[in-house]
Short mmCIF file of C-alpha atoms in Angstrom, two decimals:
data_model
loop_
_atom_site.label_atom_id
_atom_site.label_comp_id
_atom_site.label_asym_id
_atom_site.label_seq_id
_atom_site.Cartn_x
_atom_site.Cartn_y
_atom_site.Cartn_z
CA UNK A 1 179.08 86.20 135.42
CA UNK A 2 178.24 82.53 135.20
CA UNK A 3 177.31 81.22 131.76
CA UNK A 4 173.65 81.98 131.02
CA UNK A 5 173.13 84.09 134.18
CA UNK A 6 172.49 87.29 132.24
CA UNK A 7 169.89 85.55 130.06
CA UNK A 8 167.99 84.39 133.17
CA UNK A 9 167.92 87.96 134.50
CA UNK A 10 166.53 89.25 131.21
CA UNK A 11 163.82 86.57 131.19
CA UNK A 12 162.85 87.57 134.74
CA UNK A 13 162.72 91.27 133.83
CA UNK A 14 160.67 90.52 130.70
CA UNK A 15 158.20 88.45 132.75
CA UNK A 16 157.82 91.36 135.16
CA UNK A 17 157.25 93.77 132.24
CA UNK A 18 154.59 91.42 130.91
CA UNK A 19 152.87 91.40 134.32
CA UNK A 20 152.98 95.20 134.37
CA UNK A 21 151.18 95.25 130.99
CA UNK A 22 148.53 92.77 132.17
CA UNK A 23 147.87 94.37 135.58
CA UNK A 24 145.48 97.33 135.42
CA UNK A 25 147.77 99.76 137.21
CA UNK A 26 147.13 103.45 137.77
CA UNK A 27 149.26 105.92 135.77
CA UNK A 28 151.33 106.74 138.86
CA UNK A 29 151.92 103.04 139.65
CA UNK A 30 152.85 102.32 136.01
CA UNK A 31 155.38 105.15 135.91
CA UNK A 32 156.89 104.08 139.25
CA UNK A 33 157.22 100.45 138.12
CA UNK A 34 158.81 101.38 134.79
CA UNK A 35 161.40 103.41 136.66
CA UNK A 36 161.97 100.61 139.21
CA UNK A 37 162.32 97.95 136.47
CA UNK A 38 164.90 100.08 134.67
CA UNK A 39 166.79 100.35 137.97
CA UNK A 40 166.47 96.58 138.58
CA UNK A 41 168.11 95.86 135.20
CA UNK A 42 171.23 97.74 136.34
CA UNK A 43 171.53 96.00 139.74
CA UNK A 44 173.56 92.75 139.90
CA UNK A 45 171.32 89.85 141.08
CA UNK A 46 173.82 89.01 143.83
CA UNK A 47 173.34 92.47 145.41
CA UNK A 48 171.02 92.73 148.48
CA UNK A 49 169.44 95.76 146.78
CA UNK A 50 168.21 93.48 143.97
CA UNK A 51 165.99 91.50 146.41
CA UNK A 52 164.68 94.70 148.01
CA UNK A 53 163.75 96.15 144.62
CA UNK A 54 162.23 92.86 143.41
CA UNK A 55 160.08 92.57 146.57
CA UNK A 56 158.83 96.12 146.07
CA UNK A 57 157.81 95.38 142.46
CA UNK A 58 156.05 92.16 143.53
CA UNK A 59 154.10 94.01 146.22
CA UNK A 60 152.80 96.57 143.71
CA UNK A 61 151.90 93.91 141.13
CA UNK A 62 150.13 91.73 143.71
CA UNK A 63 147.73 94.49 144.81
CA UNK A 64 144.14 94.32 143.45
CA UNK A 65 144.24 97.63 141.53
CA UNK A 66 141.23 96.81 139.35
CA UNK A 67 140.00 93.49 140.80
CA UNK A 68 136.56 93.76 142.43
CA UNK A 69 133.99 91.22 143.53
CA UNK A 70 130.44 91.66 142.22
CA UNK A 71 127.97 92.76 144.90
CA UNK A 72 124.77 90.80 145.46
CA UNK A 73 122.06 93.39 144.95
CA UNK A 74 119.02 91.16 145.52
CA UNK A 75 117.57 92.96 148.54
CA UNK A 76 115.09 90.22 149.49
CA UNK A 77 117.82 87.58 149.48
CA UNK A 78 120.18 89.90 151.41
CA UNK A 79 117.50 90.43 154.07
CA UNK A 80 116.97 86.65 154.39
CA UNK A 81 120.73 86.08 154.73
CA UNK A 82 121.07 88.72 157.46
CA UNK A 83 118.06 87.34 159.36
CA UNK A 84 119.43 83.80 159.10
CA UNK A 85 122.80 84.74 160.64
CA UNK A 86 121.61 87.13 163.38
CA UNK A 87 118.44 87.48 165.38
CA UNK A 88 117.23 91.05 166.11
CA UNK A 89 119.65 93.95 165.33
CA UNK A 90 117.01 95.56 163.10
CA UNK A 91 118.64 99.00 162.97
CA UNK A 92 121.92 97.67 161.54
CA UNK A 93 120.21 95.34 159.06
CA UNK A 94 118.08 98.25 157.84
CA UNK A 95 121.23 100.40 157.33
CA UNK A 96 122.97 97.67 155.30
CA UNK A 97 119.89 97.09 153.11
CA UNK A 98 119.62 100.85 152.51
CA UNK A 99 123.26 100.89 151.34
CA UNK A 100 122.59 97.97 148.98
CA UNK A 101 119.46 99.70 147.63
CA UNK A 102 121.41 102.90 146.86
CA UNK A 103 124.25 100.80 145.41
CA UNK A 104 121.73 99.19 143.06
CA UNK A 105 120.63 102.63 141.78
CA UNK A 106 124.12 104.22 141.79
CA UNK A 107 126.86 101.57 141.37
CA UNK A 108 129.80 103.94 141.97
CA UNK A 109 128.64 105.07 145.44
CA UNK A 110 131.31 105.17 148.15
CA UNK A 111 130.99 102.58 150.93
CA UNK A 112 129.76 103.88 154.31
CA UNK A 113 132.08 103.91 157.30
CA UNK A 114 130.10 102.33 160.13
CA UNK A 115 131.03 101.97 163.81
CA UNK A 116 129.19 99.31 165.82
CA UNK A 117 129.21 100.23 169.51
CA UNK A 118 127.89 97.86 172.15
CA UNK A 119 128.73 95.54 175.04
CA UNK A 120 130.81 92.36 174.51
CA UNK A 121 129.06 89.31 173.08
CA UNK A 122 126.22 91.03 171.19
CA UNK A 123 127.54 90.05 167.73
CA UNK A 124 129.54 93.06 166.45
CA UNK A 125 132.38 91.08 164.86
CA UNK A 126 130.23 88.22 163.57
CA UNK A 127 127.86 90.80 162.06
CA UNK A 128 130.75 92.10 159.94
CA UNK A 129 131.33 88.58 158.57
CA UNK A 130 127.61 88.20 157.92
CA UNK A 131 127.49 91.50 155.99
CA UNK A 132 130.43 90.35 153.81
CA UNK A 133 128.66 87.03 153.06
CA UNK A 134 125.38 88.79 152.30
CA UNK A 135 127.04 91.23 149.87
CA UNK A 136 129.25 88.52 148.31
CA UNK A 137 132.39 90.45 149.31
CA UNK A 138 135.73 89.31 150.73
CA UNK A 139 136.10 89.79 154.51
CA UNK A 140 139.18 91.25 156.18
CA UNK A 141 139.63 91.76 159.93
CA UNK A 142 142.30 93.80 161.68
CA UNK A 143 142.53 93.59 165.50
CA UNK A 144 143.41 97.08 166.74
CA UNK A 145 143.38 96.32 170.48
CA UNK A 146 146.68 97.48 172.01
CA UNK A 147 148.08 98.72 168.66
CA UNK A 148 150.57 101.53 169.39
CA UNK A 149 152.72 101.92 166.30
CA UNK A 150 151.55 104.25 163.53
CA UNK A 151 153.63 102.24 161.01
CA UNK A 152 151.29 99.25 161.58
CA UNK A 153 148.68 101.25 159.66
CA UNK A 154 150.79 103.17 157.14
CA UNK A 155 153.81 100.87 156.76
CA UNK A 156 157.55 101.61 156.97
CA UNK A 157 159.51 103.59 154.42
CA UNK A 158 161.65 101.49 152.07
CA UNK A 159 164.87 102.92 153.50
CA UNK A 160 164.42 100.69 156.60
CA UNK A 161 165.84 97.15 156.50
CA UNK A 162 163.02 94.61 156.39
CA UNK A 163 160.41 97.30 155.63
CA UNK A 164 156.87 96.15 154.80
CA UNK A 165 153.56 97.83 153.92
CA UNK A 166 151.07 98.54 156.71
CA UNK A 167 148.17 96.31 157.65
CA UNK A 168 145.73 98.07 155.32
CA UNK A 169 147.75 97.27 152.17
CA UNK A 170 148.73 93.80 153.45
CA UNK A 171 145.08 92.93 154.06
CA UNK A 172 144.01 94.15 150.60
CA UNK A 173 146.65 91.92 149.00
CA UNK A 174 145.42 88.99 151.10
CA UNK A 175 141.77 89.69 150.15
CA UNK A 176 142.61 89.86 146.44
CA UNK A 177 139.90 92.47 145.79
CA UNK A 178 139.73 96.25 146.14
CA UNK A 179 136.21 96.27 147.66
CA UNK A 180 136.25 93.93 150.71
CA UNK A 181 134.34 94.41 153.95
CA UNK A 182 137.10 95.71 156.21
CA UNK A 183 136.52 95.17 159.95
CA UNK A 184 138.58 97.37 162.29
CA UNK A 185 138.03 95.45 165.53
CA UNK A 186 138.23 97.14 168.97
CA UNK A 187 138.96 100.63 167.61
CA UNK A 188 138.35 102.07 171.09
CA UNK A 189 141.43 100.23 172.44
CA UNK A 190 144.08 101.84 170.23
CA UNK A 191 147.14 102.98 172.20
CA UNK A 192 149.67 105.81 171.77
CA UNK A 193 153.40 105.97 172.48
CA UNK A 194 156.69 107.40 171.13
CA UNK A 195 156.20 105.52 167.81
CA UNK A 196 153.20 107.67 166.90
CA UNK A 197 149.44 107.68 167.19
CA UNK A 198 147.65 104.97 165.13
CA UNK A 199 144.26 106.68 165.60
CA UNK A 200 145.58 109.74 163.75
CA UNK A 201 146.89 107.48 160.96
CA UNK A 202 143.36 106.05 160.61
CA UNK A 203 141.94 109.53 159.95
CA UNK A 204 143.06 109.35 156.32
CA UNK A 205 141.80 105.77 155.92
CA UNK A 206 138.33 106.57 157.28
CA UNK A 207 137.76 109.91 155.56
CA UNK A 208 135.68 109.45 152.35
CA UNK A 209 137.19 112.67 150.96
CA UNK A 210 140.77 111.43 151.41
CA UNK A 211 140.77 107.64 151.24
CA UNK A 212 140.54 107.55 147.44
CA UNK A 213 144.20 108.65 147.53
CA UNK A 214 145.53 106.63 150.50
CA UNK A 215 149.33 106.47 150.43
CA UNK A 216 151.21 103.73 152.28
CA UNK A 217 154.78 104.70 153.26
CA UNK A 218 156.26 101.53 151.74
CA UNK A 219 154.35 101.47 148.44
CA UNK A 220 154.48 105.29 148.19
CA UNK A 221 151.79 105.26 145.49
CA UNK A 222 148.19 106.39 145.88
CA UNK A 223 145.71 103.51 146.31
CA UNK A 224 141.94 103.98 146.10
CA UNK A 225 140.16 102.74 149.25
CA UNK A 226 136.81 104.35 148.42
CA UNK A 227 135.27 101.03 147.33
CA UNK A 228 136.02 99.38 150.67
CA UNK A 229 133.17 99.03 153.20
CA UNK A 230 134.80 99.91 156.51
CA UNK A 231 133.20 98.67 159.74
CA UNK A 232 134.71 99.53 163.13
CA UNK A 233 133.68 97.92 166.41
CA UNK A 234 133.95 99.35 169.93
CA UNK A 235 132.65 98.77 173.44
CA UNK A 236 132.49 102.48 174.26
CA UNK A 237 132.76 105.78 172.37
CA UNK A 238 134.45 107.81 175.13
CA UNK A 239 137.96 106.50 174.39
CA UNK A 240 137.75 107.07 170.60
CA UNK A 241 139.35 110.45 169.71
CA UNK A 242 136.83 113.08 168.56
CA UNK A 243 138.13 113.56 164.98
CA UNK A 244 138.08 109.77 164.40
CA UNK A 245 134.58 109.41 165.86
CA UNK A 246 133.39 112.26 163.64
CA UNK A 247 134.36 110.31 160.49
CA UNK A 248 132.24 107.27 161.37
CA UNK A 249 128.50 106.64 161.36
CA UNK A 250 127.85 105.28 164.86
CA UNK A 251 125.29 102.47 165.17
CA UNK A 252 124.60 101.41 168.76
CA UNK A 253 123.90 97.77 169.60
CA UNK A 254 122.11 97.10 172.86
CA UNK A 255 122.20 93.96 174.96
CA UNK A 256 119.71 91.17 174.29
CA UNK A 257 116.48 90.64 176.23
CA UNK A 258 115.80 87.28 177.91
CA UNK A 259 113.35 86.39 175.13
CA UNK A 260 115.94 87.19 172.41
CA UNK A 261 118.57 85.12 174.24
CA UNK A 262 116.23 82.11 174.34
CA UNK A 263 115.67 82.40 170.56
CA UNK A 264 119.43 82.85 169.89
CA UNK A 265 120.27 79.85 172.09
CA UNK A 266 117.66 77.72 170.35
CA UNK A 267 118.51 78.77 166.75
CA UNK A 268 122.26 79.34 166.86
CA UNK A 269 124.16 78.48 170.05
CA UNK A 270 122.75 75.05 170.89
CA UNK A 271 123.02 73.60 167.32
CA UNK A 272 126.60 74.93 167.15
CA UNK A 273 127.55 73.28 170.46
CA UNK A 274 125.79 70.00 169.55
CA UNK A 275 127.88 69.83 166.37
CA UNK A 276 131.09 70.76 168.23
CA UNK A 277 130.53 67.89 170.72
CA UNK A 278 129.49 65.27 168.12
CA UNK A 279 125.93 65.20 169.46
CA UNK A 280 122.57 65.36 167.68
CA UNK A 281 119.05 66.44 168.66
CA UNK A 282 118.34 62.72 169.32
CA UNK A 283 121.00 62.74 172.07
CA UNK A 284 120.16 65.98 173.92
CA UNK A 285 117.16 68.24 174.41
CA UNK A 286 117.32 71.41 176.51
CA UNK A 287 113.89 72.78 177.44
CA UNK A 288 113.01 76.48 177.04
CA UNK A 289 112.48 76.69 180.81
CA UNK A 290 116.03 75.36 181.35
CA UNK A 291 117.43 77.96 178.93
CA UNK A 292 115.52 80.71 180.79
CA UNK A 293 116.93 79.46 184.11
CA UNK A 294 120.39 79.39 182.53
CA UNK A 295 120.01 83.03 181.43
CA UNK A 296 118.59 84.36 184.72
CA UNK A 297 120.39 82.28 187.33
CA UNK A 298 123.73 81.21 185.79
CA UNK A 299 124.70 84.13 183.52
CA UNK A 300 124.39 87.86 183.98
CA UNK A 301 125.50 89.63 180.82
CA UNK A 302 124.34 91.86 177.98
CA UNK A 303 125.57 89.46 175.26
CA UNK A 304 125.48 85.67 174.93
CA UNK A 305 129.11 84.51 175.39
CA UNK A 306 128.64 83.06 178.88
CA UNK A 307 125.36 81.50 177.80
CA UNK A 308 127.24 79.66 175.03
CA UNK A 309 129.88 78.49 177.55
CA UNK A 310 127.21 77.08 179.86
CA UNK A 311 125.52 75.29 176.95
CA UNK A 312 128.94 73.85 176.06
CA UNK A 313 129.26 72.59 179.67
CA UNK A 314 125.89 70.80 179.35
CA UNK A 315 126.98 69.23 176.04
CA UNK A 316 130.28 68.05 177.57
CA UNK A 317 128.44 66.39 180.44
CA UNK A 318 126.07 64.57 178.06
CA UNK A 319 128.95 63.62 175.72
CA UNK A 320 130.85 62.08 178.64
CA UNK A 321 127.75 60.07 179.65
CA UNK A 322 127.32 58.77 176.07
CA UNK A 323 131.04 57.90 175.89
CA UNK A 324 130.53 55.72 178.98
CA UNK A 325 127.78 53.76 177.30
CA UNK A 326 124.57 55.66 178.11
CA UNK A 327 121.81 55.24 175.52
CA UNK A 328 118.64 57.23 174.90
CA UNK A 329 117.85 60.94 174.79
CA UNK A 330 118.91 63.21 177.67
CA UNK A 331 116.32 65.89 178.50
CA UNK A 332 117.77 68.78 180.50
CA UNK A 333 115.12 70.71 182.43
CA UNK A 334 115.60 73.27 185.25
CA UNK A 335 116.05 70.50 187.85
CA UNK A 336 118.65 68.59 185.83
CA UNK A 337 120.42 71.89 185.16
CA UNK A 338 121.26 72.23 188.88
CA UNK A 339 122.80 68.73 188.84
CA UNK A 340 125.03 69.60 185.87
CA UNK A 341 126.03 73.21 186.66
CA UNK A 342 125.75 73.25 190.46
CA UNK A 343 123.97 75.77 192.72
CA UNK A 344 122.39 78.93 191.28
CA UNK A 345 124.98 81.71 190.91
CA UNK A 346 122.80 84.82 190.66
CA UNK A 347 119.69 85.86 192.55
CA UNK A 348 117.48 88.91 191.86
CA UNK A 349 119.41 91.61 193.75
CA UNK A 350 116.31 93.32 195.08
CA UNK A 351 115.25 90.17 196.93
CA UNK A 352 118.70 89.88 198.51
CA UNK A 353 118.46 93.35 200.18
CA UNK A 354 117.01 94.21 203.56
CA UNK A 355 114.85 97.21 202.64
CA UNK A 356 114.23 100.31 204.73
CA UNK A 357 114.54 104.13 204.73
CA UNK A 358 117.69 105.41 203.04
CA UNK A 359 117.97 102.69 200.37
CA UNK A 360 117.24 103.57 196.70
CA UNK A 361 117.79 101.72 193.42
CA UNK A 362 119.66 103.59 190.66
CA UNK A 363 120.64 102.51 187.17
CA UNK A 364 124.12 102.74 185.68
CA UNK A 365 125.80 102.13 182.33
CA UNK A 366 129.10 100.26 181.90
CA UNK A 367 131.04 99.16 178.78
CA UNK A 368 129.75 95.61 179.35
CA UNK A 369 126.08 96.62 179.67
CA UNK A 370 123.72 98.19 182.19
CA UNK A 371 123.71 97.44 185.93
CA UNK A 372 121.52 98.37 188.89
CA UNK A 373 123.14 100.46 191.59
CA UNK A 374 122.04 100.69 195.22
CA UNK A 375 122.44 103.99 197.08
CA UNK A 376 122.51 103.63 200.88
CA UNK A 377 122.26 106.55 203.29
CA UNK A 378 122.52 106.47 207.09
CA UNK A 379 122.17 109.33 209.59
CA UNK A 380 123.76 109.72 213.02
CA UNK A 381 124.23 112.43 215.62
CA UNK A 382 126.65 115.04 214.40
CA UNK A 383 127.10 118.59 213.11
CA UNK A 384 125.94 118.48 209.48
CA UNK A 385 128.79 116.51 207.88
CA UNK A 386 128.46 114.49 204.66
CA UNK A 387 130.61 111.39 204.10
CA UNK A 388 130.71 109.66 200.69
CA UNK A 389 132.12 106.14 200.22
CA UNK A 390 132.08 103.40 197.57
CA UNK A 391 135.00 104.54 195.36
CA UNK A 392 132.98 107.40 193.85
CA UNK A 393 134.38 109.69 191.16
CA UNK A 394 134.36 113.49 191.36
CA UNK A 395 131.17 113.91 189.31
CA UNK A 396 129.26 111.47 191.51
CA UNK A 397 130.49 113.21 194.68
CA UNK A 398 129.33 116.53 193.27
CA UNK A 399 125.90 114.97 192.53
CA UNK A 400 125.58 114.03 196.22
CA UNK A 401 126.56 117.55 197.30
CA UNK A 402 124.06 119.08 194.86
CA UNK A 403 121.35 116.72 196.16
CA UNK A 404 121.97 117.78 199.77
CA UNK A 405 121.99 121.47 198.81
CA UNK A 406 118.62 121.05 197.04
CA UNK A 407 117.16 119.30 200.11
CA UNK A 408 118.40 122.07 202.47
CA UNK A 409 116.99 124.81 200.25
CA UNK A 410 113.59 123.02 199.97
CA UNK A 411 113.44 121.59 203.50
CA UNK A 412 110.05 123.16 204.24
CA UNK A 413 108.40 121.70 201.13
CA UNK A 414 109.85 118.26 201.92
CA UNK A 415 108.63 118.30 205.52
CA UNK A 416 112.14 118.33 207.02
CA UNK A 417 113.01 120.40 210.11
CA UNK A 418 115.75 122.88 209.12
CA UNK A 419 117.49 122.42 212.49
CA UNK A 420 117.95 118.73 211.64
CA UNK A 421 120.88 119.49 209.29
CA UNK A 422 122.99 120.86 212.17
CA UNK A 423 122.16 117.95 214.48
CA UNK A 424 123.07 114.96 212.22
CA UNK A 425 125.85 113.66 209.99
CA UNK A 426 124.95 111.82 206.80
CA UNK A 427 126.85 108.92 205.24
CA UNK A 428 126.13 107.93 201.62
CA UNK A 429 127.57 104.59 200.48
CA UNK A 430 127.32 102.94 197.03
CA UNK A 431 128.15 99.21 197.00
CA UNK A 432 130.18 97.43 195.56
CA UNK A 433 132.96 99.28 197.34
CA UNK A 434 135.85 98.03 195.20
CA UNK A 435 134.31 99.06 191.86
CA UNK A 436 135.01 102.66 190.70
CA UNK A 437 131.83 104.62 189.89
CA UNK A 438 131.31 108.00 188.30
CA UNK A 439 128.86 110.08 186.30
CA UNK A 440 125.87 112.33 187.01
CA UNK A 441 123.07 109.80 186.33
CA UNK A 442 122.76 108.64 189.97
CA UNK A 443 121.60 112.14 191.05
CA UNK A 444 117.88 111.29 191.35
CA UNK A 445 118.60 108.05 193.26
CA UNK A 446 120.88 109.95 195.67
CA UNK A 447 118.27 112.61 196.40
CA UNK A 448 115.61 109.93 197.01
CA UNK A 449 117.96 108.10 199.38
CA UNK A 450 118.78 111.29 201.34
CA UNK A 451 115.15 112.46 201.59
CA UNK A 452 114.11 108.94 202.61
CA UNK A 453 116.47 108.77 205.58
CA UNK A 454 115.58 112.30 206.72
CA UNK A 455 111.80 111.84 206.53
CA UNK A 456 111.59 108.16 207.43
CA UNK A 457 109.65 107.44 204.20
CA UNK A 458 110.92 104.29 202.47
CA UNK A 459 111.83 104.40 198.76
CA UNK A 460 109.76 101.85 196.82
CA UNK A 461 111.77 98.67 196.24
CA UNK A 462 109.96 97.93 192.95
CA UNK A 463 111.11 101.19 191.31
CA UNK A 464 114.51 102.02 189.77
CA UNK A 465 115.56 105.45 188.52
CA UNK A 466 118.19 107.40 186.60
CA UNK A 467 118.71 111.08 185.83
CA UNK A 468 120.94 114.09 186.52
CA UNK A 469 119.73 116.76 188.93
CA UNK A 470 120.22 120.53 189.16
CA UNK A 471 120.10 122.88 192.16
CA UNK A 472 116.86 124.37 190.80
CA UNK A 473 115.19 120.96 190.92
CA UNK A 474 115.24 119.99 187.23
CA UNK A 475 115.87 116.41 186.07
CA UNK A 476 118.25 116.32 183.08
CA UNK A 477 118.61 113.53 180.46
CA UNK A 478 121.33 110.87 180.66
CA UNK A 479 122.76 108.24 178.28
CA UNK A 480 122.64 104.45 178.01
CA UNK A 481 118.85 104.25 178.51
CA UNK A 482 118.28 100.99 176.60
CA UNK A 483 121.08 99.22 178.54
CA UNK A 484 119.69 100.51 181.84
CA UNK A 485 116.16 99.32 181.01
CA UNK A 486 117.49 95.83 180.24
CA UNK A 487 119.47 95.84 183.51
CA UNK A 488 116.28 96.68 185.45
CA UNK A 489 114.40 93.84 183.72
CA UNK A 490 117.21 91.39 184.55
CA UNK A 491 116.89 92.43 188.21
CA UNK A 492 113.12 91.89 188.15
CA UNK A 493 112.16 95.60 188.27
CA UNK A 494 109.21 96.62 186.07
CA UNK A 495 108.75 100.30 187.02
CA UNK A 496 111.25 103.01 186.07
CA UNK A 497 111.61 106.76 186.61
CA UNK A 498 113.41 108.54 183.76
CA UNK A 499 114.00 112.18 182.71
CA UNK A 500 111.24 113.43 180.40
CA UNK A 501 113.84 114.23 177.70
CA UNK A 502 114.83 110.55 177.56
CA UNK A 503 111.39 109.53 176.28
CA UNK A 504 112.75 109.56 172.71
CA UNK A 505 115.39 106.95 173.72
CA UNK A 506 112.72 104.67 175.20
CA UNK A 507 110.82 104.73 171.87
CA UNK A 508 113.91 103.15 170.21
CA UNK A 509 113.74 100.13 172.54
CA UNK A 510 111.92 97.14 170.96
CA UNK A 511 108.21 97.15 171.72
CA UNK A 512 108.22 93.64 173.23
CA UNK A 513 110.72 94.95 175.85
CA UNK A 514 108.72 98.11 176.62
CA UNK A 515 105.46 96.21 176.87
CA UNK A 516 106.07 94.83 180.37
CA UNK A 517 107.53 98.04 181.86
CA UNK A 518 105.84 101.10 183.42
CA UNK A 519 107.78 104.28 182.56
CA UNK A 520 107.38 107.48 184.61
CA UNK A 521 108.84 110.59 182.96
CA UNK A 522 109.85 113.36 185.39
CA UNK A 523 110.51 117.07 184.75
CA UNK A 524 111.41 117.91 188.33
CA UNK A 525 112.82 116.36 191.49
CA UNK A 526 109.48 116.82 193.29
CA UNK A 527 107.81 114.61 190.63
CA UNK A 528 110.48 111.92 191.21
CA UNK A 529 109.94 112.03 195.00
CA UNK A 530 106.15 111.78 194.62
CA UNK A 531 106.53 108.56 192.60
CA UNK A 532 109.50 106.99 194.38
CA UNK A 533 108.73 107.53 198.07
CA UNK A 534 106.05 105.56 199.85
CA UNK A 535 103.30 107.71 201.32
CA UNK A 536 103.72 108.55 204.98
CA UNK A 537 101.16 106.77 207.13
CA UNK A 538 99.65 109.06 209.78
CA UNK A 539 99.51 107.56 213.26
#
């Protein structure tokens, strides 16, 4: 040994022992560290094992075993903070304020495990940051999209060279508190391969009964995660495994209405873009009419990401004019908008269609929001064949078959000659042909389209519909109602036919959205046909 080397080692060990005394460790952690320190004393500092052992001790000592931030429990202030950061989203704000209210009465309550589900760009991730600010907690985000290795969650065992704790423990060390707001982003996009299943590893993390004793493979000591407020985000629930979904309280976020988008653009997006482009309100004014044109004719989305990009394009144009010496305020109205952004990109789809018998408007749900779906049916001489095109899935094909069976069994009531079925072939097509489509909710639109072409009665172009059908003529409820209603409004449709059992979903849609829409609730297919088909004019 070099002169004085042993003394340096003892000083280092004593400093570590002092840190152990000062850190509020659990009994298990204290016992493990005492044992590890005794082992460290016997290892020569030049040995690679010394560094491994020292790193392990540092990791344990750096964790926030007893360090917590103090929650802000002023409910009025919390409500103001949430309203300032996000417009709308009342259901989620109410849930957070309820948690704070209970926390005020019972300080040791476990944090809820929430899952925000909604289309891209509606504010799921930024809402997590806002909640952390409102509660005065640290914020930690883990991106789970494409994660395939279970060790990313639970860590690697110390026997591996270069082993480290998993992302949960790493993030807690980074946060420096044992009660952060923990955002698990894109939980629906977790993968699986030969290295394990990360979604199964998250079961322990997200179970309130188990997460008070979470054990990372590297640390190998129980760590209490019960004080953490976990928030997961997803675009769709279908790809989240059942057991994982069962552990979370799902809160659905819908897309924004045109009115909400105007308010968001005015309050949040435009000021942000003005600041980013070194502009002020004295340099640029965008009228409300221009923002509405931007929303309806240049973007078609449930969220506001594209709207922000288009506002950024306007700011760039104005900034370049100012850089070239222009003075005075630039006012962007609908006319000036066309000069800056070019021709209109989107038209109301109904206006773009040539309408006639056999065409019906359905409503569909996608992970990026609701869309309207056109069902086209043509008839030709034949022997009773049915052709289905438009990249339809099995469930949708079965809906078309069920619709035709219902029509054949009720031909007399519908005023259709029974011999007609053996004299014609029917072709049902659902544009856009390259986009895969599936699900039972287009059943009512398909039956309207088929009856329309067989009777010559046109389906009303100002009505859209959704619902599953049965062979007995019942109309069954479907999902994604709020997204579908918003899609109809974006397309300029103000009259909708829905299953009667979906009335409860409509009541959850904001009143200012419902106000301008006429809802028809149908029990049976005959009720749908009475509303949807134009009356036959007698010659």
